[in-house]
Coordinates of C-alpha atoms in Angstrom, one line a residue:
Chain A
X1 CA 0.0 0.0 0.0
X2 CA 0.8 3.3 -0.9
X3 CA 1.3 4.9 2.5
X4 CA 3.6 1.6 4.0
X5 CA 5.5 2.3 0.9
X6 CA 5.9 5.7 1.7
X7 CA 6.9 5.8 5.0
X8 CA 9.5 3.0 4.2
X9 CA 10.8 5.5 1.6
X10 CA 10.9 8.5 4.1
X11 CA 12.0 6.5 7.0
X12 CA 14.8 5.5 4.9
X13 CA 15.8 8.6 3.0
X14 CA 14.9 12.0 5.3
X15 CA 17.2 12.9 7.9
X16 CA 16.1 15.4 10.6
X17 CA 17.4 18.5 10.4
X18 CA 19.5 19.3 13.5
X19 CA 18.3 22.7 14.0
X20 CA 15.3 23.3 12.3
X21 CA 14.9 27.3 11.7
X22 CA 12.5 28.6 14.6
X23 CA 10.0 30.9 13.9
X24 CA 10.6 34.5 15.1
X25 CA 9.5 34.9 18.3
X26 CA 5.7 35.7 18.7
X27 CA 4.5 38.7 21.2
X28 CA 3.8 36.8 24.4
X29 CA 0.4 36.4 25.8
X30 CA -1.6 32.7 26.8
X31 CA -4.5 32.2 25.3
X32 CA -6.1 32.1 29.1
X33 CA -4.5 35.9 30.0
X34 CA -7.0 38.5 29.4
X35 CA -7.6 39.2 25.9
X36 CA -4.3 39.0 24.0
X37 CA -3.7 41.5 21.2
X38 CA -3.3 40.6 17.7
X39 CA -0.5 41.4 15.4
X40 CA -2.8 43.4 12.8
X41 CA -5.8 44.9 13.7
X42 CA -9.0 43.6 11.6
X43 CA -10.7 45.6 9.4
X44 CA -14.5 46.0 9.7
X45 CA -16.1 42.7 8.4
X46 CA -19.4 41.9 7.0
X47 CA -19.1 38.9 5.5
X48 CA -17.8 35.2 6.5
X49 CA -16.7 32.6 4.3
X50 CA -16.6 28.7 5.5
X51 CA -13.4 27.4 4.1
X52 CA -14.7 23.3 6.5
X53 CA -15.8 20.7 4.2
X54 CA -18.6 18.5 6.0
X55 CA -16.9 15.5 7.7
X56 CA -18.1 12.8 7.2
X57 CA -17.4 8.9 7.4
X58 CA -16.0 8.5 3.4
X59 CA -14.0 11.7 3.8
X60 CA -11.3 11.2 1.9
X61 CA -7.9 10.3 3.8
X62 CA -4.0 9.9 3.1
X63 CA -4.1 6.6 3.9
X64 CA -7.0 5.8 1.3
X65 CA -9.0 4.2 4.2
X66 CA -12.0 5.4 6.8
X67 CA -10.7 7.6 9.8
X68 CA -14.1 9.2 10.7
X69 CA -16.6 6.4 12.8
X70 CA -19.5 7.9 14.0
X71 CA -22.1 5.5 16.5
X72 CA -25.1 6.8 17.8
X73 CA -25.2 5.9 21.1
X74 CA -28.5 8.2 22.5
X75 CA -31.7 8.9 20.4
X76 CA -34.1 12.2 21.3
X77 CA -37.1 9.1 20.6
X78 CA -35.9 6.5 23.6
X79 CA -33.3 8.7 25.5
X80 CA -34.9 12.5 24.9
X81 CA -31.3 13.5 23.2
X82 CA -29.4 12.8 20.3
X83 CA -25.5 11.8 21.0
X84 CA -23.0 10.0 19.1
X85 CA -19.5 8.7 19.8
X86 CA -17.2 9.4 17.2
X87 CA -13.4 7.5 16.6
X88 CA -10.9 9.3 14.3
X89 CA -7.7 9.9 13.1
X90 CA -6.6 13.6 13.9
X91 CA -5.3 14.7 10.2
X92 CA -8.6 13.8 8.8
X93 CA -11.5 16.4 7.1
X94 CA -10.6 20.1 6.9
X95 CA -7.7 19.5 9.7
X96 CA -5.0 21.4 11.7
X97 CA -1.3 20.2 11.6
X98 CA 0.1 21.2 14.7
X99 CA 3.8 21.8 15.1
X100 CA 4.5 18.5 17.1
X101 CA 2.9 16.1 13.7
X102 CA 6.0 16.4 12.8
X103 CA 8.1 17.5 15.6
X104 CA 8.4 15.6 19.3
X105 CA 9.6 19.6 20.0
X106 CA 6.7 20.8 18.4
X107 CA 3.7 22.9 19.9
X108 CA 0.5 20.3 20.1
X109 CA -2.2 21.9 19.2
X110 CA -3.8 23.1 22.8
X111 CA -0.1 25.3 23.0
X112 CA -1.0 27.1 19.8
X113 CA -1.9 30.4 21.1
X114 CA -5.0 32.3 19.7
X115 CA -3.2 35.5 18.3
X116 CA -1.7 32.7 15.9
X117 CA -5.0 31.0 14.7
X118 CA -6.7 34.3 13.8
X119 CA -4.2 35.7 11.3
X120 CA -4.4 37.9 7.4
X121 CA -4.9 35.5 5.1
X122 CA -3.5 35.6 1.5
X123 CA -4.3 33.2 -1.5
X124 CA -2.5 31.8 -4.2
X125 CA -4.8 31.4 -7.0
X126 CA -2.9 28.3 -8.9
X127 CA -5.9 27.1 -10.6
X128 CA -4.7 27.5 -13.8
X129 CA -1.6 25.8 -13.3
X130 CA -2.9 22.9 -11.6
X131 CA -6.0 22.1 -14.1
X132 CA -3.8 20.9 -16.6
X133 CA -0.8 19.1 -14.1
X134 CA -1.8 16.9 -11.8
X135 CA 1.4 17.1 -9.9
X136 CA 1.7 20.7 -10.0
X137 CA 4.2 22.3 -7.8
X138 CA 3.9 25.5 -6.6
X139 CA 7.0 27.5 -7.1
X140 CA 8.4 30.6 -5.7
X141 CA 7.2 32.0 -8.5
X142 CA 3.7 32.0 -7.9
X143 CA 4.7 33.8 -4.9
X144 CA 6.1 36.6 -6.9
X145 CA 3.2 36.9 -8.7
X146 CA 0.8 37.4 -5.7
X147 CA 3.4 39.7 -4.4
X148 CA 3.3 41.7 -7.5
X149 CA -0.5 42.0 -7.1
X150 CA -1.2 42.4 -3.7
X151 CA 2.3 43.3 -2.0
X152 CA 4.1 41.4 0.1
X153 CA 2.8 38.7 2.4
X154 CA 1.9 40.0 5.6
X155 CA 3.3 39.5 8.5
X156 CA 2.2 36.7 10.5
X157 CA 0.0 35.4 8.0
X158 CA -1.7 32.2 6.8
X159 CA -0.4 31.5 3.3
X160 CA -3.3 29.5 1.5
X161 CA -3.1 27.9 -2.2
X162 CA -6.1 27.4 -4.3
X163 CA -5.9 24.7 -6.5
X164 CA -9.2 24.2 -7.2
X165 CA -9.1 20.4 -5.5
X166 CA -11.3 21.1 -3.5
X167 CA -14.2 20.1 -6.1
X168 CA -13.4 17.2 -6.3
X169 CA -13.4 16.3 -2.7
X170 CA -15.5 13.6 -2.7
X171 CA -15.1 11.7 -5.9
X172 CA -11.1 9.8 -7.1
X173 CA -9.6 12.6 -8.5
X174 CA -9.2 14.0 -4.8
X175 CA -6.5 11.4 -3.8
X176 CA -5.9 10.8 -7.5
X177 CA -4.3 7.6 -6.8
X178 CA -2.3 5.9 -9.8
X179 CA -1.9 1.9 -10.5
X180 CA 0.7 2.0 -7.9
X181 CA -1.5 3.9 -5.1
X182 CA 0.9 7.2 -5.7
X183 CA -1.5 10.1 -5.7
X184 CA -1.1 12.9 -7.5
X185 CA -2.6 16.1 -6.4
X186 CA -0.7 19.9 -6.3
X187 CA 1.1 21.3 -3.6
X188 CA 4.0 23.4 -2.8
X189 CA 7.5 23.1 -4.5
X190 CA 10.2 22.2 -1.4
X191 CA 11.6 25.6 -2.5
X192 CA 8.9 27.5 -1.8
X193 CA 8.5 25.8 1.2
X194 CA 12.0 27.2 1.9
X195 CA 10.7 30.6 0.3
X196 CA 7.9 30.5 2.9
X197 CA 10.1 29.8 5.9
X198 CA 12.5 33.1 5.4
X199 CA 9.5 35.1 6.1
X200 CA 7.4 35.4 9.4
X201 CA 4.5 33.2 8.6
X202 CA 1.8 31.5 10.8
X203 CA 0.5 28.8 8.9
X204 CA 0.1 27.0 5.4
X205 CA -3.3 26.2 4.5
X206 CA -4.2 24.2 0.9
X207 CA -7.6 22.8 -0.7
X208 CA -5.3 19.2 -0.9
X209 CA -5.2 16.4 1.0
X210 CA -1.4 17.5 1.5
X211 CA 0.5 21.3 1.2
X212 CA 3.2 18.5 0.1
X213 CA 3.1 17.2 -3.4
X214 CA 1.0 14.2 -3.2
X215 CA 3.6 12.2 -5.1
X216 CA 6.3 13.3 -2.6
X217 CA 8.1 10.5 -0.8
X218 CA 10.1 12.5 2.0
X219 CA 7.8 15.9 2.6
X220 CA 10.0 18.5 2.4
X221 CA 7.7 21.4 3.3
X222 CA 5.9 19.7 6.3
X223 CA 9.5 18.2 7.7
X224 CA 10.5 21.9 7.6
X225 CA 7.5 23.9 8.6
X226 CA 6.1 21.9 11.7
X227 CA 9.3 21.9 13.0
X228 CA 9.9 25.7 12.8
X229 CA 6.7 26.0 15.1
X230 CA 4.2 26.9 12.1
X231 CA 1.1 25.3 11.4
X232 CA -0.8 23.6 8.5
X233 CA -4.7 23.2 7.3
X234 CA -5.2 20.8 4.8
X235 CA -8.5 20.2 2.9
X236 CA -9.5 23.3 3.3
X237 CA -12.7 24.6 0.9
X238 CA -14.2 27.2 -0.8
X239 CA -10.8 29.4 -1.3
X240 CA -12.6 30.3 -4.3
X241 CA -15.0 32.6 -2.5
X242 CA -12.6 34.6 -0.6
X243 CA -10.1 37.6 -2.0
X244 CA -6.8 37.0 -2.6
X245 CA -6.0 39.5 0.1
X246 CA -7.6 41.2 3.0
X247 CA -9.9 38.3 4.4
X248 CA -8.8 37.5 8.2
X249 CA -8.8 33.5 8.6
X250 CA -10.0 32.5 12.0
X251 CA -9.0 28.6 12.5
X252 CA -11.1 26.2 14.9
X253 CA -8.8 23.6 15.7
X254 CA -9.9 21.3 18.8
X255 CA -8.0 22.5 21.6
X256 CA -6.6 18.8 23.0
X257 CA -4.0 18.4 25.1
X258 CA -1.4 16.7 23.4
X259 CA -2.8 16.6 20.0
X260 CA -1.1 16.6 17.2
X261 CA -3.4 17.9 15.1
X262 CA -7.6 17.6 14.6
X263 CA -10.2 18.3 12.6
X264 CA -10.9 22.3 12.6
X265 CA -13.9 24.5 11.5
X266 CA -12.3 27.3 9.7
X267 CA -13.6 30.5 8.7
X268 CA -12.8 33.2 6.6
X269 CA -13.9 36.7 7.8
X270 CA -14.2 39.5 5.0
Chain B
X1 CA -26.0 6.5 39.0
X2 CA -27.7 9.6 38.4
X3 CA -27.9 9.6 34.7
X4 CA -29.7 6.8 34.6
X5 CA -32.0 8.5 37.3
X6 CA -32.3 11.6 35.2
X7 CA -33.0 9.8 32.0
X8 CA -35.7 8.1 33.5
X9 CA -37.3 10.8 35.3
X10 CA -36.8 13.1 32.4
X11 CA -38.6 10.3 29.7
X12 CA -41.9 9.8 32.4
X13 CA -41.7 13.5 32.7
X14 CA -41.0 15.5 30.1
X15 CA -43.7 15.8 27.0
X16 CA -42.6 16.7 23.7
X17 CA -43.9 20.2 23.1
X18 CA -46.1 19.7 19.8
X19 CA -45.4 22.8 17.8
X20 CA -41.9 24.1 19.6
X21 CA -41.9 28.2 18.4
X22 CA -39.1 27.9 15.8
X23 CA -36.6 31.1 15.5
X24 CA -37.6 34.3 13.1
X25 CA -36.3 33.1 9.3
X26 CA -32.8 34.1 8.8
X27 CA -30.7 35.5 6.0
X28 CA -30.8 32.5 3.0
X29 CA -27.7 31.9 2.4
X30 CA -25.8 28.7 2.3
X31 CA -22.2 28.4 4.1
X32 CA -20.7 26.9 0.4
X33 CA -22.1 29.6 -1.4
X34 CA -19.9 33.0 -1.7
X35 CA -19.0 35.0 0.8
X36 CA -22.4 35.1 3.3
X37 CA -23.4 39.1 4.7
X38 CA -23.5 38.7 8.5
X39 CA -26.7 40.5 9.8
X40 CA -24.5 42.9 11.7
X41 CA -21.0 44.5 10.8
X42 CA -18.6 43.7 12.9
X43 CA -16.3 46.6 14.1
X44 CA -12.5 46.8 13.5
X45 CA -11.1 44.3 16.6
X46 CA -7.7 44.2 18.1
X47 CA -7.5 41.4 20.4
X48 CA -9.3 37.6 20.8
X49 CA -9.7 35.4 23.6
X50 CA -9.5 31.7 23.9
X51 CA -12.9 30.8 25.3
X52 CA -11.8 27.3 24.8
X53 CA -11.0 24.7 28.2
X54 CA -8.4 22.4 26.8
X55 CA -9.8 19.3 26.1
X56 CA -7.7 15.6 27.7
X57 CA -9.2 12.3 28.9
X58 CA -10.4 13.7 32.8
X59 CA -12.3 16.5 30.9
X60 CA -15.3 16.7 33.3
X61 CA -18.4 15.6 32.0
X62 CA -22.0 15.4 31.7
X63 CA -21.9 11.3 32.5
X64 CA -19.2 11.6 35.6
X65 CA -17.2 8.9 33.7
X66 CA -14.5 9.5 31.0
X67 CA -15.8 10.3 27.2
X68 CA -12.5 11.2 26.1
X69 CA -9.6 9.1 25.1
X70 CA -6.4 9.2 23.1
X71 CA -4.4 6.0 21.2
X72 CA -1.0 7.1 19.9
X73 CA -0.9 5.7 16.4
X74 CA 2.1 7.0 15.1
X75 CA 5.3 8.3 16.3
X76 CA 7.8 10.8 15.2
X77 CA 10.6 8.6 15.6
X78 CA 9.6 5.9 14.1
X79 CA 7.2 6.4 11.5
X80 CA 8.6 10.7 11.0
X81 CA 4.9 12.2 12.2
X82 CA 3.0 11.8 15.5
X83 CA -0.8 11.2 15.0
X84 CA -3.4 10.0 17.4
X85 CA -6.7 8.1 17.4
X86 CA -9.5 10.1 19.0
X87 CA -12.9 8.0 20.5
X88 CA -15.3 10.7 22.2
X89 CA -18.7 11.7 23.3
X90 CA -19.8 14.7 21.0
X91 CA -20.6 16.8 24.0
X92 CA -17.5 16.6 25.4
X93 CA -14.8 19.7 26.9
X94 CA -16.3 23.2 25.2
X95 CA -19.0 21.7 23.7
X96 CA -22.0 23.1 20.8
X97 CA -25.2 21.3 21.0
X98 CA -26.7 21.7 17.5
X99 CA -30.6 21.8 17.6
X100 CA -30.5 18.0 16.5
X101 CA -29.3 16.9 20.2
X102 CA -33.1 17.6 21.8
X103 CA -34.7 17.2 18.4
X104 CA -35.2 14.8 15.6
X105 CA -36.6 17.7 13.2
X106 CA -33.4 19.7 14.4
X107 CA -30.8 20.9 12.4
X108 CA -27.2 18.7 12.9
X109 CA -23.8 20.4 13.3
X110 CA -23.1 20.8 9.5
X111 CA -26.3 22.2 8.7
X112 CA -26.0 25.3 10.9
X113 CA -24.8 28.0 9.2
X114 CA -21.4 30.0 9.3
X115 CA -24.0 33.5 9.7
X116 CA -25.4 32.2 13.0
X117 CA -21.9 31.0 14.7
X118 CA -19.8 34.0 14.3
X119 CA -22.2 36.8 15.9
X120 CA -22.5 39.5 18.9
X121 CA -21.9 38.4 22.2
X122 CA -23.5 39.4 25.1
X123 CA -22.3 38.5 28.7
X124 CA -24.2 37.9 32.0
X125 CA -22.3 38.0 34.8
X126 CA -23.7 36.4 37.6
X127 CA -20.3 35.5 39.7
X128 CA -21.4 37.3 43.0
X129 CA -25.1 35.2 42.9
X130 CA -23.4 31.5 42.3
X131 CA -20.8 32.3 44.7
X132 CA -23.1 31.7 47.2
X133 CA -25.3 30.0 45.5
X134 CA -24.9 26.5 43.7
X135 CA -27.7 26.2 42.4
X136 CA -28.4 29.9 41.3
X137 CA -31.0 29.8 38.8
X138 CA -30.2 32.8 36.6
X139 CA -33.2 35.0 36.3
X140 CA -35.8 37.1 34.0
X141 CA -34.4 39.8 36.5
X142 CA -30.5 39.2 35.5
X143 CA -31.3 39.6 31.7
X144 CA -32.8 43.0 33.0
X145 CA -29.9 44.0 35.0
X146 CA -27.8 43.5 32.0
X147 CA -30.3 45.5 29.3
X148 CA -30.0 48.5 31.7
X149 CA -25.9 48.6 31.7
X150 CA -25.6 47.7 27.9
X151 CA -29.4 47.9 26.2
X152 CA -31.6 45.0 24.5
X153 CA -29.9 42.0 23.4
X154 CA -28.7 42.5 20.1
X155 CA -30.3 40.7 17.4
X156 CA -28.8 37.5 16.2
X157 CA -26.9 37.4 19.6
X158 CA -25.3 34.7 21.7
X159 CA -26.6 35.3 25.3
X160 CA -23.8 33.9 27.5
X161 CA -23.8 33.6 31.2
X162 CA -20.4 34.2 33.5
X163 CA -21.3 32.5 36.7
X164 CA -17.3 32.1 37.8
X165 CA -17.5 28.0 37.3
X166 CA -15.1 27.6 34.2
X167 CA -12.4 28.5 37.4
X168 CA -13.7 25.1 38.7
X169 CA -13.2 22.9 35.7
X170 CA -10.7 20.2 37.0
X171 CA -12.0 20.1 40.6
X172 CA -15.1 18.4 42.2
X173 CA -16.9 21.6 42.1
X174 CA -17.5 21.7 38.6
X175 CA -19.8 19.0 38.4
X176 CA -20.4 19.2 42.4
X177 CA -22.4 15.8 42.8
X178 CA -24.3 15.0 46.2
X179 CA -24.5 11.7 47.5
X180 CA -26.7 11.0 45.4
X181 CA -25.5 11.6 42.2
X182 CA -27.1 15.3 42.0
X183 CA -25.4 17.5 40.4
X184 CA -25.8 21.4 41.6
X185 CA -24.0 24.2 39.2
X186 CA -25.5 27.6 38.1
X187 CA -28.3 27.4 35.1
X188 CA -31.3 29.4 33.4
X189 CA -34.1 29.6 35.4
X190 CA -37.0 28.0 32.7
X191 CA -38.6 31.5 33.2
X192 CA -35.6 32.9 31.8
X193 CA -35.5 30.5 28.8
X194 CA -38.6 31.5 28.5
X195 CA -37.8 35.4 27.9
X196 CA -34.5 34.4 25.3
X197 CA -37.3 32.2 23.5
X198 CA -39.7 35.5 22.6
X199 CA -36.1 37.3 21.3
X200 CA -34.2 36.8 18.2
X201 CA -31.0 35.2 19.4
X202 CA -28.3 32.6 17.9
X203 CA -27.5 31.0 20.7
X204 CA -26.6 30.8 24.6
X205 CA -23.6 30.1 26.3
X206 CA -22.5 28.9 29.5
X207 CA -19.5 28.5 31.6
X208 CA -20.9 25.4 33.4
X209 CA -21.9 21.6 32.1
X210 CA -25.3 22.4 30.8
X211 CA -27.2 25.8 30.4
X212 CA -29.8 24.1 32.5
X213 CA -29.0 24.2 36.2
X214 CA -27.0 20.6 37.3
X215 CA -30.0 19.9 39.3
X216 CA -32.7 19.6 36.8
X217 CA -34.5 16.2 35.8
X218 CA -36.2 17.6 32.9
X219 CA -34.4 20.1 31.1
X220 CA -36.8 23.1 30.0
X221 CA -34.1 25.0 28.9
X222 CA -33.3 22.8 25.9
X223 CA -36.4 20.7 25.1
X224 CA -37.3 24.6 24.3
X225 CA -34.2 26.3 23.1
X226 CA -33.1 23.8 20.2
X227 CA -36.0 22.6 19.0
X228 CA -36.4 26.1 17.9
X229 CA -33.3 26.1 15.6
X230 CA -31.2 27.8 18.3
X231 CA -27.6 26.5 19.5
X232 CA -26.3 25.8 22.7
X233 CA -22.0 25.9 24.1
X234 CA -21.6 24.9 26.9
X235 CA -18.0 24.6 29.7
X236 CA -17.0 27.8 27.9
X237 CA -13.8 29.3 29.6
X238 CA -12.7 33.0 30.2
X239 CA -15.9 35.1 30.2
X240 CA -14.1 36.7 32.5
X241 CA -11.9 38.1 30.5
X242 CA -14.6 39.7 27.8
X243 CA -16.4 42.7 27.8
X244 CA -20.1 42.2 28.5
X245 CA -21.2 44.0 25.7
X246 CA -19.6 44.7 21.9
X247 CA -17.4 41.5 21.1
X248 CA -18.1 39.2 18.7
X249 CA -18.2 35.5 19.4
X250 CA -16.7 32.4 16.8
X251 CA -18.0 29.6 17.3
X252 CA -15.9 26.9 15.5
X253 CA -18.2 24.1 15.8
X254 CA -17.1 20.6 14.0
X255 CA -19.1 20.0 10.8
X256 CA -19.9 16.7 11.2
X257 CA -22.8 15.1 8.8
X258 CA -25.5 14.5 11.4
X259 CA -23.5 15.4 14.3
X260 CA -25.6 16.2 17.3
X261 CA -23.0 18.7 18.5
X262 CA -19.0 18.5 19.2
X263 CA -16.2 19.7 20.3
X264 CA -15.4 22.8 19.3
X265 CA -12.9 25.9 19.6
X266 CA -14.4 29.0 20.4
X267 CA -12.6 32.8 20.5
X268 CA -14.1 36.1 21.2
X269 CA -13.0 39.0 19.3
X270 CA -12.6 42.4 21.0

């Protein structure tokens, strides 16, 4: 199977990087101190975008199996209230990557602080690129040419790529698997992962299953970013219906203790 | 045990209200379709807090047994990425309850829409009655008190109450059981679910285990409240720490397919 194959490969070819680049240091504040001031003030918003797919049990995964068990275990008819028990794997639906997924240094996801999940968000509209390559990888380019557009990234920002993927969330082309269970979906170019890690980002999000190629063997941009103490959202939705620049992304992920990541309502404010 | 109890006494109790008064229509507008106008603007904010208890396996709960529980499947240093298996009770830690958990005709957790979870917040603070007082029943009269410091309600508002017992969370007192199995935390008076009922609100909040007080048998609070296409949150943290009038609440609720409720990370902005 494609994903014992995989981590064979990576166990076998990635070394950890000694010293992972940190992030700079964020302005300090707990999330349980009195209200804790964020980077950028917000504009004004009217609107509000959700960028959550519904999660449900045949949600597509990495691993090309189930993750998400739902079992109803009250009914409103016999017990007055409704209740299920759900089982999961934490990187499945719209989900959060905390820093520790890939890092045993890493923040887990109750030590990501607030002022880091509400953040500017800026798209990269690779649309285009990625309707006629499968594999598309997202180079430093692209970067340029939001930059040119809209300026500069901001500071502290989620950086989010659009590949349109996430249409086809729930039919093959999602995971895109080949004869040999290699999928092939877009994401980011390991140099513009590098790109990405010179400036002062928060997080990466992407409408993939993966903000690493999905025909990657040794993930270059997540065995980089986590460990810097930046975060990742993967199949995210509806980038589509939010600006390239000036929406504020607010990011639900489950606060658990330990966690190394969990399925997250996200939102897009406008 | 004192569910058990409760159940029963709540099912030879409790009759189904026929026609349960539903909430005023609101905006159409799906959450997938492009960006969605919130009823009210939303003024420039600053600041957020984390109204989110972290969530691990003693998380305090509704039952008085563990509905929480974490598997380590994979492990940084042997398979390059920590990941863990999640089995849980969807009203669990900072919980919603979508108006599916007290009614079948109820909308589930990925039906309610983005519009009605990021809205107004409104804060009563009771502290100084349930600190001396466990089993305050917040009244018609504390709704008042507020209106006269801050005016109405605001339309489309989540009424939350600050009674001090988030501070109790991992101690005895949050769910402060009797011998026999009672519990006795702050709640809405059924006089004062009555009022919320005749205004147009989102949603209540509460910094305890239920909205309704720990001692109920028969819930009036949310056989009403949901049924009526209104959402409940419930062991909220840091209310404390937000104005009572003028921020705006985010509720990132999971959106599960026929979810009953769920975990979810909530902030305020300020």
């Amino acid at each position: 199977m494609c994903t014992a194959r995989c981590q064979a490969l990576l166990a076998s070819r990635v070394s950890q990087p000694a010293m992972p680049p940190r992030r700079p240091a964020r302005p300090s504040g707990g999330t349980d101190r009195p209200a804790t001031r964020l980077r950028a003030s917000v504009p004004q918003f009217t609107h509000v975008v959700d960028l959550t797919h519904v999660l449900r049990p045949d949600f597509p995964t990495y691993y090309g199996y189930p993750t998400f068990a739902m079992k109803q275990n009250a009914r409103a008819e016999v017990d007055r209230f409704n209740g299920f028990e759900w089982t999961l794997d934490e990187h499945t639906g719209t989900h959060f990557d905390a820093p520790f997924h890939t890092s045993n240094q890493g923040a887990t996801a109750d030590a990501v602080l607030a002022t880091e999940l509400v953040v500017p968000l800026a798209v990269l509209d690779v649309r285009e690129q990625a309707a006629s390559d499968d594999d598309y990888a997202i180079t430093p380019d692209d970067v340029a040419t939001y930059e040119k557009l809209f300026g500069p990234l901001p500071d502290g920002c989620c950086v989010a790529y659009n590949s349109g993927w996430d249409a086809h969330v729930f039919g093959d082309k999602f995971r895109n698997a080949d004869a040999r269970g290699v999928m092939h979906h877009p994401g980011l170019h390991a140099e513009t992962g590098a790109l990405l890690m010179e400036r002062d980002l928060a997080g990466i999000a992407c409408d993939t299953l993966s903000f690493d190629l999905g025909n990657t063997v040794d993930f270059p941009v997540h065995m980089a970013w986590l460990p810097a103490g930046r975060w990742g959202l993967e199949c995210v939705a509806n980038l589509g219906n939010v600006p390239q620049a000036g929406a504020t992304i607010v990011v639900g992920a489950p606060r658990v203790l330990g966690a190394s990541g969990g399925p997250a309502r996200v939102f897009a404010l406008i």
